[in-house]
Amino acid sequence: MILFFADVWHLWLRHMRATIRLPIWIAVTLIQPVIWLTLFGQLFRRVVELPGFETTTYIQFLTPGVLIMTAMFGGAWSGMGLIDDLHHNVVDRMLATPVHRAAVIAARVLHAAFTVVVQSFIVLALALALGAGWPSVGGTIGVLVAAALVTAGFSAMSTGVALLARREETMIAVINFFGLPLAFLSATFMSAQLIPQWMQSVSKANPVNWAVSAARHAVLGTDTSAVWINSALLLVFTLLMVMFATASFRVYRRST
Amino acid sequence: MDAIHVENLTKTYKGGVKALQGVSFNVKQGEIFGLLGPNGAGKSTTVRILSTLSQADGGRATVAGHDVTSDAAGVRRSIGYVAQATGVDRWATGRENLTLQAQMLRVSTSTIRARVGEMLDWVNLNEAADKLVNTYSGGMKRRLEIAMGLVHQPKVLFLDEPTTGLDPETRLALWRDLERLRAERDVTVLLTTHYLEEADALCDRLSIVDHGRVVIEGTPSALKADIAGDTVTIDIGDAGVRAGEILGGVNGVLEVIPAGALVTVRVRDGATAVPLVAAALGQAHIAVHTMTLGRASLDDVYLKYTGHHYDAGFATATGGKR
Ligand SMILES: Nc1ncnc2c1ncn2[C@@H]1O[C@H](COP(=O)(O)OP(=O)(O)OP(=O)(O)O)[C@@H](O)[C@H]1O
Ligand SMILES: [Mg+2]
């Protein structure tokens, strides 16, 4: 068990170092939330005048949404690094050592979750600058937990897809196909009460929507039980995806 | 006990490619053993099964006393594995690569730093140790990988085509590293190669594999002796025909092939035959201009046992002897 945590830690450090050495990644990480927040914030500024919004300004409403969307994509793209490792024989080299198999996946998922937590602080700071205020301590923890869980879930899913598909093209197609629809089939940009009935029904089964609900209620401090329930759902989703990734890993190892 | 024991391994990939059709060999502790064969012969498949990365369909194999199927963990602790294609992390430094590898291979925390330093020294990568591997040359990467395969002082090291894709100079440097390895460390090495000269120069023993089968096994010199012995080429001016009769009677001569002024004599063993040949020619008052001794090459062995010539593109890649 101690060896497992040591493996996760050492592999996590490897991912962290690679990330820090990628200036373009840091730049995009900083700029993307700015674009989402300012563009969407301006574009839809006046929708809060409609009845059904929990907030007085749209930026306040939008912040948790953008934060979760960033988290979802952060997790979803994390499988790309694994494909690179597969193609460069790094995974095989590791599998020929006693390193814990599960640690190879866990380190990647935790790395994605950690970077998203860092990104979340950036988004929150930006929102603060744009006048959305800063959530309470409990709210901050709640929103970070929701972001970390949704990232972990999507990162595990992405890892599983990477191990099965082993091609960048497939990965890009899958993310393009599912990413934005999942974001729009939720209350990310629009109050749940204002989206069509069928979309609301679909969104009830959408992990992104669970995360947005948890994050928004946490930030606004409106409904603590909704934060708990949605976080629990997210946890189940994440565990299922980890099981999927583990099974995919077994498929990969049997295929060679 | 043998360091590597391979018994009748078979493997059919999904899609029906019969990669291995009953491969068997044994490697003794401390030996450098070669698997020589053309593309698709099954060399990598064998090495991947022995390093637990792949599962055989049939047969049995033990590495350092551990069964590759029932005790995969034991195998992984005892081996270093350097894949055919590079397996280094390009976005980390050489030192970071080595350190992580040592950690994964359960080198004790207190000794990692020293061991990593020692290995960097050993493969002469001290200066580049803290540069990103992305900036390394092919030879540097290969050396780093060999260091990574040795960082935990394994009993057995697998090297899958360690010199493929390297320029001749780098290849020679790597040969010297491997010879140093044999001299300085008690490690069993299983290496695969396309190159006849490489197997000849480095291996204590080798197997020629073709189409998933071992066609012949032995020491390079025994294999060569078995096929043709040595070749003595003599330049004797216009005395060619007479010399043919004289040389045919010399002890140890297998065959005499006159071709104008140059007579090629195939002998069982060059070292003992050359003085006898020289003496016989001297007695017959035949003046010898030059006499050169050559060894039969593994290519001849290859030809005999596989029924086809070794691919010239590979065999001459280092300007090798043929
Ligand atoms: N993962 C795989 N799936 C299907 N077939 C494979 C796989 N790996 C290898 N093969 C096939 O198995 C056979 C043996 O391949 P292997 O890689 O062991 O040969 P090799 O001797 O290492 O060749 P090379 O010198 O080209 O590296 C080949 O016909 C190859 O196409
Ligand atoms: Mg190969």
Coordinates of C-alpha atoms and ligand atoms in Angstrom, one line a residue:
Chain A
M1 CA 0.0 0.0 0.0
I2 CA 2.8 2.4 0.9
L3 CA 4.5 1.4 -2.4
F4 CA 1.3 2.2 -4.2
F5 CA 1.2 5.7 -2.8
A6 CA 4.9 6.1 -3.5
D7 CA 4.3 5.1 -7.1
V8 CA 1.4 7.5 -7.5
W9 CA 3.5 10.3 -6.0
H10 CA 6.5 9.7 -8.2
L11 CA 4.5 9.4 -11.4
W12 CA 2.4 12.4 -10.4
L13 CA 5.6 14.4 -10.0
R14 CA 6.6 13.3 -13.5
H15 CA 3.3 14.7 -14.9
M16 CA 3.6 17.9 -12.9
R17 CA 7.1 18.5 -14.2
A18 CA 6.0 18.0 -17.8
T19 CA 3.1 20.4 -17.3
I20 CA 5.2 23.1 -15.7
R21 CA 7.7 22.8 -18.6
L22 CA 5.0 23.5 -21.2
P23 CA 4.6 27.3 -21.2
I24 CA 1.9 27.2 -23.9
W25 CA -0.2 25.1 -21.5
I26 CA 0.1 27.6 -18.8
A27 CA -0.7 30.4 -21.2
V28 CA -3.8 28.7 -22.5
T29 CA -4.9 27.8 -19.0
L30 CA -4.8 31.4 -18.0
I31 CA -6.3 32.8 -21.2
Q32 CA -9.1 30.4 -21.8
P33 CA -11.2 31.2 -18.7
V34 CA -10.7 34.9 -19.5
I35 CA -12.2 34.3 -22.9
W36 CA -15.1 32.3 -21.6
L37 CA -15.9 34.6 -18.8
T38 CA -15.6 37.9 -20.7
L39 CA -17.1 36.7 -24.0
F40 CA -20.0 34.8 -22.6
G41 CA -20.3 37.2 -19.7
Q42 CA -20.8 40.1 -22.2
L43 CA -22.8 38.2 -24.7
F44 CA -25.4 37.0 -22.3
R45 CA -25.1 39.8 -19.8
R46 CA -28.8 40.7 -19.9
V47 CA -30.3 37.2 -19.6
V48 CA -30.3 37.6 -15.8
E49 CA -33.1 40.1 -16.3
L50 CA -35.3 37.1 -17.2
P51 CA -37.1 35.5 -14.2
G52 CA -35.6 32.3 -12.9
F53 CA -32.0 33.3 -12.3
E54 CA -30.6 32.9 -8.8
T55 CA -28.2 35.8 -9.2
T56 CA -28.3 39.5 -10.0
T57 CA -25.4 39.5 -12.3
Y58 CA -24.7 37.0 -15.1
I59 CA -21.0 36.8 -14.3
Q60 CA -21.9 35.5 -10.9
F61 CA -24.1 32.9 -12.4
L62 CA -21.6 32.0 -15.1
T63 CA -18.4 31.6 -13.0
P64 CA -19.3 28.1 -11.6
G65 CA -20.4 27.1 -15.0
V66 CA -17.2 28.1 -16.7
L67 CA -15.2 26.6 -13.9
I68 CA -16.8 23.2 -14.4
M69 CA -16.6 23.3 -18.1
T70 CA -12.9 24.0 -17.9
A71 CA -12.6 21.1 -15.4
M72 CA -14.5 18.8 -17.7
F73 CA -12.3 19.5 -20.7
G74 CA -9.2 19.4 -18.5
G75 CA -10.1 15.9 -17.6
A76 CA -11.3 14.9 -21.0
W77 CA -8.0 15.8 -22.7
S78 CA -5.8 14.1 -20.2
G79 CA -5.9 10.9 -22.1
M80 CA -3.9 12.5 -24.9
G81 CA -0.7 12.3 -22.8
L82 CA -1.3 8.6 -22.2
I83 CA -1.6 8.0 -26.0
D84 CA 1.8 9.8 -26.4
D85 CA 3.2 7.6 -23.7
L86 CA 1.8 4.5 -25.4
H87 CA 3.3 5.5 -28.7
H88 CA 6.7 6.2 -27.2
N89 CA 6.8 2.9 -25.3
V90 CA 6.8 4.6 -22.0
V91 CA 3.8 2.6 -20.7
D92 CA 5.5 -0.7 -21.7
R93 CA 8.7 0.3 -20.1
M94 CA 6.8 1.0 -16.9
L95 CA 4.8 -2.3 -17.1
A96 CA 8.1 -4.2 -17.2
T97 CA 8.8 -2.9 -13.8
P98 CA 7.1 -3.8 -10.5
V99 CA 5.3 -0.4 -10.5
H100 CA 1.6 -0.7 -9.4
R101 CA -0.6 -0.9 -12.4
A102 CA -3.3 1.1 -10.8
A103 CA -0.8 3.8 -9.9
V104 CA -0.1 4.5 -13.6
I105 CA -3.7 5.5 -14.1
A106 CA -4.2 7.1 -10.7
A107 CA -1.3 9.4 -11.1
R108 CA -2.7 10.7 -14.4
V109 CA -6.2 11.2 -13.0
L110 CA -4.9 13.0 -9.9
H111 CA -2.6 15.2 -12.0
A112 CA -5.6 16.3 -14.0
A113 CA -7.6 16.9 -10.9
F114 CA -4.8 18.9 -9.3
T115 CA -4.2 21.1 -12.3
V116 CA -7.9 21.8 -12.5
V117 CA -8.0 22.9 -8.9
V118 CA -5.2 25.4 -9.7
Q119 CA -7.1 26.5 -12.7
S120 CA -10.2 26.9 -10.6
F121 CA -8.4 29.4 -8.4
I122 CA -7.5 31.4 -11.5
V123 CA -11.2 31.4 -12.6
L124 CA -12.4 32.5 -9.2
A125 CA -9.8 35.3 -9.0
L126 CA -10.8 36.4 -12.5
A127 CA -14.5 36.4 -11.5
L128 CA -13.6 38.4 -8.4
A129 CA -11.9 41.0 -10.7
L130 CA -15.0 41.0 -12.9
G131 CA -17.2 41.7 -9.9
A132 CA -18.6 38.3 -9.0
G133 CA -17.2 38.3 -5.5
W134 CA -15.5 35.4 -3.8
P135 CA -17.4 32.5 -2.3
S136 CA -17.3 31.6 1.4
V137 CA -14.7 29.2 2.7
G138 CA -17.3 26.3 2.6
G139 CA -18.4 27.4 -0.8
T140 CA -14.8 27.5 -2.1
I141 CA -14.2 24.0 -0.8
G142 CA -17.5 22.8 -2.3
V143 CA -16.7 24.2 -5.7
L144 CA -13.2 22.8 -5.7
V145 CA -14.5 19.4 -4.7
A146 CA -17.0 19.4 -7.5
A147 CA -14.4 20.5 -10.0
A148 CA -11.9 17.9 -8.9
L149 CA -14.5 15.1 -9.0
V150 CA -15.8 16.0 -12.5
T151 CA -12.2 16.2 -13.7
A152 CA -11.2 12.9 -12.2
G153 CA -14.3 11.2 -13.7
F154 CA -13.7 12.6 -17.2
S155 CA -9.9 12.0 -16.9
A156 CA -10.5 8.3 -16.0
M157 CA -13.0 8.1 -18.9
S158 CA -10.4 9.7 -21.2
T159 CA -7.7 7.3 -20.0
G160 CA -10.0 4.4 -20.7
V161 CA -10.7 5.6 -24.2
A162 CA -7.0 6.3 -24.8
L163 CA -6.2 2.7 -23.8
L164 CA -8.8 1.3 -26.1
A165 CA -8.4 3.6 -29.1
R166 CA -4.7 4.4 -28.9
R167 CA -5.1 7.0 -31.5
E168 CA -5.1 10.8 -31.1
E169 CA -7.7 11.2 -33.9
T170 CA -10.2 9.0 -32.1
M171 CA -9.7 10.9 -28.9
I172 CA -10.2 14.2 -30.6
A173 CA -13.3 13.0 -32.3
V174 CA -14.8 11.6 -29.1
I175 CA -14.2 14.8 -27.2
N176 CA -15.5 17.0 -29.9
F177 CA -18.6 14.8 -30.2
F178 CA -19.4 14.8 -26.5
G179 CA -17.7 17.8 -24.9
L180 CA -19.8 20.8 -25.9
P181 CA -23.1 19.0 -26.0
L182 CA -22.5 17.8 -22.4
A183 CA -21.8 21.4 -21.5
F184 CA -24.8 22.8 -23.2
L185 CA -27.2 20.0 -22.0
S186 CA -26.8 21.5 -18.5
A187 CA -27.2 24.6 -16.5
T188 CA -23.7 25.8 -17.4
F189 CA -24.8 28.9 -19.3
M190 CA -28.5 29.1 -18.6
S191 CA -30.7 28.7 -15.6
A192 CA -32.2 25.3 -15.3
Q193 CA -35.7 26.7 -15.2
L194 CA -35.2 28.4 -18.5
I195 CA -34.0 25.5 -20.6
P196 CA -36.5 23.3 -22.5
Q197 CA -38.2 20.4 -20.7
W198 CA -36.5 17.6 -22.7
M199 CA -33.1 19.2 -22.0
Q200 CA -33.8 19.4 -18.4
S201 CA -34.7 15.7 -18.4
V202 CA -31.5 14.8 -20.2
S203 CA -29.4 17.0 -18.0
K204 CA -30.5 15.1 -14.9
A205 CA -28.3 12.2 -16.2
N206 CA -25.4 14.5 -17.2
P207 CA -22.4 14.4 -14.8
V208 CA -21.5 17.9 -16.0
N209 CA -24.8 19.2 -14.8
W210 CA -24.3 17.5 -11.4
A211 CA -21.0 19.3 -11.2
V212 CA -22.5 22.6 -12.3
S213 CA -25.3 22.3 -9.7
A214 CA -22.9 21.4 -6.9
A215 CA -20.5 24.2 -7.8
R216 CA -23.2 26.8 -8.3
H217 CA -25.0 26.0 -5.1
A218 CA -21.7 26.0 -3.2
V219 CA -20.6 29.3 -4.6
L220 CA -23.9 31.0 -4.1
G221 CA -24.5 29.2 -0.8
T222 CA -28.1 28.6 -1.8
D223 CA -28.7 24.9 -1.2
T224 CA -26.2 22.8 0.9
S225 CA -28.1 19.5 0.4
A226 CA -27.9 20.0 -3.4
V227 CA -24.1 20.3 -3.1
W228 CA -23.9 17.1 -1.1
I229 CA -26.3 15.1 -3.3
N230 CA -24.6 16.2 -6.6
S231 CA -21.2 15.6 -5.2
A232 CA -22.2 12.1 -4.2
L233 CA -23.5 11.5 -7.7
L234 CA -20.2 12.8 -9.1
L235 CA -18.3 10.4 -6.8
V236 CA -20.3 7.5 -8.1
F237 CA -19.6 8.6 -11.7
T238 CA -15.9 9.0 -11.0
L239 CA -15.7 5.5 -9.4
L240 CA -17.5 4.0 -12.4
M241 CA -15.1 5.7 -14.8
V242 CA -12.1 4.5 -12.7
M243 CA -13.4 1.0 -13.1
F244 CA -13.8 1.5 -16.8
A245 CA -10.2 2.8 -17.1
T246 CA -9.0 -0.2 -15.1
A247 CA -10.8 -2.6 -17.3
S248 CA -9.5 -0.8 -20.4
F249 CA -6.0 -1.2 -19.0
R250 CA -6.6 -4.9 -18.7
V251 CA -7.8 -5.0 -22.3
Y252 CA -4.7 -3.2 -23.4
R253 CA -2.3 -5.5 -21.6
R254 CA -4.0 -8.6 -23.1
S255 CA -3.9 -7.2 -26.6
T256 CA -0.1 -7.3 -26.9
Chain B
M1 CA 20.4 -22.9 -12.8
D2 CA 19.9 -21.2 -16.1
A3 CA 19.3 -17.5 -15.9
I4 CA 16.7 -17.8 -18.7
H5 CA 14.9 -21.0 -19.6
V6 CA 12.6 -21.0 -22.5
E7 CA 10.6 -24.1 -23.5
N8 CA 8.5 -24.4 -26.5
L9 CA 6.9 -20.9 -26.5
T10 CA 4.1 -20.4 -28.9
K11 CA 2.1 -17.2 -29.6
T12 CA -0.5 -16.4 -32.1
Y13 CA -1.6 -12.7 -32.3
K14 CA -5.1 -11.7 -32.8
G15 CA -5.6 -11.7 -36.5
G16 CA -3.9 -15.0 -36.8
V17 CA -0.2 -14.1 -37.2
K18 CA 1.8 -17.1 -35.8
A19 CA 4.6 -15.1 -34.2
L20 CA 6.1 -18.0 -32.3
Q21 CA 5.8 -21.6 -33.2
G22 CA 7.8 -23.4 -30.5
V23 CA 10.8 -21.4 -29.4
S24 CA 13.2 -23.0 -26.9
F25 CA 16.6 -21.9 -25.6
N26 CA 18.6 -21.6 -22.3
V27 CA 20.9 -18.8 -21.2
K28 CA 23.4 -19.3 -18.5
Q29 CA 24.1 -16.7 -15.8
G30 CA 26.6 -14.1 -17.0
E31 CA 26.2 -15.0 -20.6
I32 CA 25.5 -12.6 -23.5
F33 CA 23.0 -14.5 -25.6
G34 CA 21.8 -13.3 -29.0
L35 CA 18.5 -13.8 -30.9
L36 CA 19.4 -13.2 -34.5
G37 CA 16.8 -13.1 -37.2
P38 CA 15.2 -11.0 -39.9
N39 CA 12.1 -8.7 -39.6
G40 CA 9.1 -10.5 -38.2
A41 CA 11.1 -13.6 -37.0
G42 CA 9.6 -13.3 -33.5
K43 CA 12.5 -11.8 -31.6
S44 CA 10.5 -8.9 -30.0
T45 CA 7.6 -11.2 -29.2
T46 CA 10.0 -13.5 -27.4
V47 CA 11.5 -10.7 -25.4
R48 CA 8.1 -9.2 -24.6
I49 CA 6.9 -12.5 -23.2
L50 CA 10.1 -12.9 -21.1
S51 CA 9.7 -9.5 -19.7
T52 CA 6.0 -10.1 -18.8
L53 CA 4.7 -7.6 -21.3
S54 CA 3.0 -10.2 -23.3
Q55 CA 1.5 -13.6 -22.7
A56 CA 2.5 -16.8 -24.5
D57 CA -0.3 -19.1 -25.7
G58 CA 1.8 -22.2 -24.9
G59 CA 5.1 -23.3 -23.5
R60 CA 7.0 -22.3 -20.4
A61 CA 9.6 -19.7 -19.5
T62 CA 11.5 -18.8 -16.4
V63 CA 13.7 -15.7 -15.9
A64 CA 16.1 -15.6 -12.9
G65 CA 14.2 -18.5 -11.5
H66 CA 10.8 -16.9 -11.7
D67 CA 8.1 -18.2 -14.0
V68 CA 6.9 -15.5 -16.4
T69 CA 3.3 -16.3 -15.9
S70 CA 2.8 -17.4 -12.3
D71 CA 5.5 -15.1 -10.8
A72 CA 5.5 -12.0 -13.1
A73 CA 6.2 -9.8 -10.1
G74 CA 9.4 -11.8 -9.4
V75 CA 10.5 -11.5 -13.0
R76 CA 9.9 -7.7 -13.1
R77 CA 12.0 -7.2 -10.0
S78 CA 14.9 -9.1 -11.5
I79 CA 15.1 -7.7 -15.0
G80 CA 16.0 -4.7 -17.0
Y81 CA 14.1 -4.2 -20.2
V82 CA 15.2 -2.0 -23.1
A83 CA 12.6 -2.0 -25.8
Q84 CA 13.2 -2.0 -29.6
A85 CA 11.8 1.5 -29.9
T86 CA 12.9 4.1 -27.4
G87 CA 10.9 4.2 -24.1
V88 CA 12.3 7.3 -22.5
D89 CA 10.3 10.2 -21.3
R90 CA 11.3 13.0 -23.7
W91 CA 10.0 15.8 -21.5
A92 CA 12.1 14.9 -18.5
T93 CA 15.9 15.1 -18.1
G94 CA 18.1 12.1 -18.2
R95 CA 18.5 12.2 -14.4
E96 CA 14.8 12.5 -13.8
N97 CA 14.2 9.5 -16.1
L98 CA 16.8 7.4 -14.3
T99 CA 15.4 8.5 -10.9
L100 CA 11.8 7.6 -11.7
Q101 CA 13.0 4.3 -13.2
A102 CA 14.9 3.5 -10.0
Q103 CA 11.9 4.3 -7.9
M104 CA 9.7 2.1 -10.0
L105 CA 12.3 -0.7 -9.7
R106 CA 12.2 -0.4 -5.9
V107 CA 15.8 0.8 -5.5
S108 CA 15.9 1.9 -1.8
T109 CA 15.4 5.6 -1.4
S110 CA 18.7 6.2 0.4
T111 CA 20.7 4.8 -2.5
I112 CA 18.9 6.2 -5.4
R113 CA 20.8 9.4 -5.8
A114 CA 24.2 7.8 -5.6
R115 CA 23.1 5.0 -8.0
V116 CA 21.7 7.4 -10.5
G117 CA 24.9 9.4 -10.4
E118 CA 27.0 6.3 -10.9
M119 CA 24.9 5.1 -13.8
L120 CA 25.1 8.5 -15.5
D121 CA 28.8 8.2 -15.1
W122 CA 28.9 4.7 -16.4
V123 CA 27.1 5.6 -19.7
N124 CA 29.0 8.9 -19.9
L125 CA 26.0 11.2 -19.8
N126 CA 27.1 13.4 -16.9
E127 CA 27.2 16.5 -18.9
A128 CA 23.8 16.0 -20.4
A129 CA 22.2 14.6 -17.3
D130 CA 20.1 17.7 -16.5
K131 CA 19.0 18.5 -20.1
L132 CA 15.7 17.4 -21.5
V133 CA 15.9 14.0 -23.2
N134 CA 14.2 15.7 -26.2
T135 CA 17.5 17.3 -26.9
Y136 CA 19.5 14.0 -26.8
S137 CA 20.8 12.3 -29.9
G138 CA 19.7 8.7 -30.7
G139 CA 22.9 7.3 -29.3
M140 CA 22.5 9.3 -26.1
K141 CA 18.9 8.1 -25.7
R142 CA 20.0 4.5 -26.2
R143 CA 22.8 4.8 -23.6
L144 CA 20.3 6.4 -21.1
E145 CA 17.9 3.5 -21.7
I146 CA 20.6 1.0 -21.0
A147 CA 21.5 2.8 -17.8
M148 CA 17.7 2.7 -16.9
G149 CA 17.7 -1.0 -17.5
L150 CA 20.7 -1.5 -15.2
V151 CA 19.9 1.1 -12.5
H152 CA 18.6 -1.6 -10.0
Q153 CA 21.5 -4.0 -10.8
P154 CA 19.3 -6.6 -12.4
K155 CA 20.3 -10.2 -12.8
V156 CA 19.0 -10.3 -16.4
L157 CA 19.0 -7.5 -19.0
F158 CA 16.9 -7.7 -22.2
L159 CA 18.1 -5.5 -25.1
D160 CA 15.7 -5.6 -28.1
E161 CA 17.8 -4.4 -31.0
P162 CA 20.0 -2.1 -29.0
T163 CA 21.8 -0.7 -32.1
T164 CA 19.2 -0.5 -34.8
G165 CA 18.9 3.0 -36.2
L166 CA 22.3 4.1 -34.9
D167 CA 25.1 5.3 -37.1
P168 CA 28.1 3.0 -37.4
E169 CA 30.2 5.0 -35.0
T170 CA 27.6 5.1 -32.3
R171 CA 27.0 1.4 -32.8
L172 CA 30.7 0.6 -32.2
A173 CA 30.6 2.8 -29.1
L174 CA 27.6 0.8 -27.8
W175 CA 29.4 -2.4 -28.5
R176 CA 32.2 -1.3 -26.3
D177 CA 29.7 -0.4 -23.6
L178 CA 28.2 -3.9 -23.8
E179 CA 31.6 -5.4 -23.7
R180 CA 32.3 -3.3 -20.6
L181 CA 29.1 -4.5 -19.2
R182 CA 30.2 -8.1 -19.6
A183 CA 33.6 -7.4 -18.1
E184 CA 32.4 -5.4 -15.1
R185 CA 29.1 -6.8 -14.1
D186 CA 27.7 -10.2 -13.5
V187 CA 24.6 -9.7 -15.6
T188 CA 23.0 -12.0 -18.1
V189 CA 22.1 -10.3 -21.3
L190 CA 19.6 -11.4 -23.9
L191 CA 19.9 -9.2 -27.0
T192 CA 18.2 -9.4 -30.3
T193 CA 19.7 -8.1 -33.5
H194 CA 19.4 -8.0 -37.3
Y195 CA 23.2 -7.7 -37.6
L196 CA 25.3 -10.8 -38.1
E197 CA 28.5 -8.9 -37.1
E198 CA 26.8 -7.7 -34.0
A199 CA 25.9 -11.2 -32.9
D200 CA 29.3 -12.4 -33.9
A201 CA 31.1 -9.7 -32.0
L202 CA 29.1 -9.6 -28.8
C203 CA 27.4 -12.9 -28.1
D204 CA 28.8 -15.8 -26.2
R205 CA 26.0 -17.9 -27.8
L206 CA 23.2 -17.2 -30.1
S207 CA 20.1 -18.6 -31.7
I208 CA 19.0 -17.9 -35.2
V209 CA 15.3 -17.5 -35.3
D210 CA 13.2 -17.5 -38.5
H211 CA 9.4 -17.6 -38.8
G212 CA 8.9 -18.1 -35.1
R213 CA 11.3 -21.0 -34.8
V214 CA 14.8 -21.5 -33.6
V215 CA 16.7 -22.9 -36.5
I216 CA 20.1 -23.3 -34.9
E217 CA 21.8 -22.5 -31.7
G218 CA 25.4 -22.4 -30.6
T219 CA 28.5 -20.2 -30.1
P220 CA 29.3 -17.9 -33.0
S221 CA 32.6 -19.7 -33.6
A222 CA 31.0 -23.2 -33.3
L223 CA 28.3 -22.3 -35.8
K224 CA 30.9 -20.9 -38.2
A225 CA 33.2 -23.9 -37.7
D226 CA 30.3 -26.1 -38.3
I227 CA 29.5 -24.5 -41.6
A228 CA 32.8 -23.9 -43.4
G229 CA 35.8 -23.5 -41.2
D230 CA 38.2 -20.8 -42.2
T231 CA 39.2 -19.5 -45.5
V232 CA 42.9 -19.1 -46.6
T233 CA 43.4 -17.1 -49.8
I234 CA 46.8 -17.5 -51.4
D235 CA 48.3 -15.5 -54.3
I236 CA 50.9 -17.8 -56.0
G237 CA 51.3 -16.2 -59.4
D238 CA 51.2 -18.8 -62.3
A239 CA 51.6 -21.9 -60.2
G240 CA 47.9 -22.1 -59.5
V241 CA 47.1 -25.6 -61.0
R242 CA 50.0 -27.4 -59.5
A243 CA 49.3 -25.8 -56.1
G244 CA 45.8 -27.2 -56.2
E245 CA 47.1 -30.8 -56.2
I246 CA 49.6 -30.1 -53.5
L247 CA 47.2 -28.3 -51.2
G248 CA 44.5 -31.0 -51.5
G249 CA 46.7 -33.4 -49.6
V250 CA 47.4 -31.1 -46.7
N251 CA 45.9 -32.1 -43.3
G252 CA 42.9 -30.0 -42.4
V253 CA 42.1 -28.8 -45.9
L254 CA 38.5 -29.3 -46.8
E255 CA 38.3 -27.8 -50.3
V256 CA 40.6 -26.1 -52.8
I257 CA 39.1 -23.6 -55.2
P258 CA 41.7 -22.3 -57.7
A259 CA 40.8 -19.1 -59.6
G260 CA 43.7 -17.9 -61.6
A261 CA 46.5 -16.7 -59.5
L262 CA 44.3 -16.7 -56.4
V263 CA 43.6 -20.0 -54.7
T264 CA 41.0 -20.1 -52.0
V265 CA 41.4 -22.9 -49.6
R266 CA 38.7 -23.8 -47.1
V267 CA 40.3 -25.3 -44.0
R268 CA 38.9 -26.7 -40.8
D269 CA 40.9 -24.4 -38.6
G270 CA 43.0 -21.5 -39.9
A271 CA 45.5 -21.2 -37.1
T272 CA 46.7 -24.8 -37.5
A273 CA 46.3 -25.0 -41.3
V274 CA 48.3 -21.9 -42.3
P275 CA 51.7 -23.2 -41.2
L276 CA 51.0 -26.6 -42.9
V277 CA 49.9 -24.9 -46.1
A278 CA 53.0 -22.7 -46.1
A279 CA 55.3 -25.6 -45.5
A280 CA 53.7 -27.7 -48.3
L281 CA 54.1 -24.9 -50.8
G282 CA 57.7 -24.3 -49.6
Q283 CA 58.6 -27.9 -50.2
A284 CA 57.2 -27.7 -53.7
H285 CA 59.2 -24.6 -54.3
I286 CA 56.2 -22.5 -55.0
A287 CA 56.7 -18.8 -54.2
V288 CA 53.9 -17.3 -52.2
H289 CA 53.2 -13.6 -52.8
T290 CA 50.5 -13.1 -50.2
M291 CA 48.5 -15.4 -47.9
T292 CA 45.4 -14.1 -46.0
L293 CA 43.3 -15.9 -43.4
G294 CA 39.6 -15.2 -43.2
R295 CA 36.8 -16.6 -41.1
A296 CA 33.6 -18.0 -42.3
S297 CA 30.8 -15.6 -41.5
L298 CA 27.5 -16.1 -39.8
D299 CA 26.0 -15.3 -43.1
D300 CA 27.1 -18.7 -44.4
V301 CA 25.5 -20.3 -41.3
Y302 CA 22.4 -18.3 -41.9
L303 CA 22.2 -19.4 -45.5
K304 CA 22.7 -23.0 -44.6
Y305 CA 20.0 -23.2 -42.0
T306 CA 17.3 -20.8 -43.3
G307 CA 17.8 -21.6 -46.9
H308 CA 17.9 -18.0 -47.9
H309 CA 20.5 -15.3 -47.8
Y310 CA 20.6 -12.7 -45.1
D311 CA 19.1 -9.4 -46.3
A312 CA 22.2 -7.6 -47.7
G313 CA 20.8 -4.2 -46.6
F314 CA 21.2 -5.3 -43.0
A315 CA 24.3 -7.4 -43.2
T316 CA 26.4 -4.7 -44.8
A317 CA 25.0 -1.8 -42.8
T318 CA 28.3 -1.5 -40.9
G319 CA 30.4 -2.4 -43.9
G320 CA 30.7 -5.8 -42.3
K321 CA 32.7 -8.8 -43.4
R322 CA 31.0 -11.2 -45.7
Ligands
LIG1 N1 0.8 -6.6 -31.4 C1 0.8 -7.4 -32.5 N2 -0.3 -7.7 -33.1 C2 -0.4 -8.5 -34.2 N3 0.7 -9.0 -34.8 C3 1.9 -8.7 -34.2 C4 2.0 -7.9 -33.1 N4 3.3 -7.7 -32.8 C5 4.0 -8.5 -33.7 N5 3.2 -9.0 -34.6 C6 3.6 -9.9 -35.7 O1 4.2 -11.0 -35.2 C7 5.4 -11.4 -36.0 C8 6.6 -11.4 -35.2 O2 6.9 -10.0 -34.8 P1 8.1 -9.6 -33.9 O3 7.9 -8.1 -33.6 O4 8.2 -10.5 -32.7 O5 9.3 -9.8 -34.9 P2 10.8 -9.3 -34.7 O6 11.7 -10.5 -34.9 O7 11.0 -8.5 -33.5 O8 10.9 -8.4 -36.0 P3 11.7 -7.0 -36.2 O9 13.1 -7.4 -36.5 O10 11.1 -6.4 -37.3 O11 11.6 -6.2 -34.9 C9 5.4 -10.4 -37.1 O12 4.8 -11.0 -38.2 C10 4.5 -9.3 -36.7 O13 3.8 -8.7 -37.7
MG2 MG 11.6 -6.7 -33.0

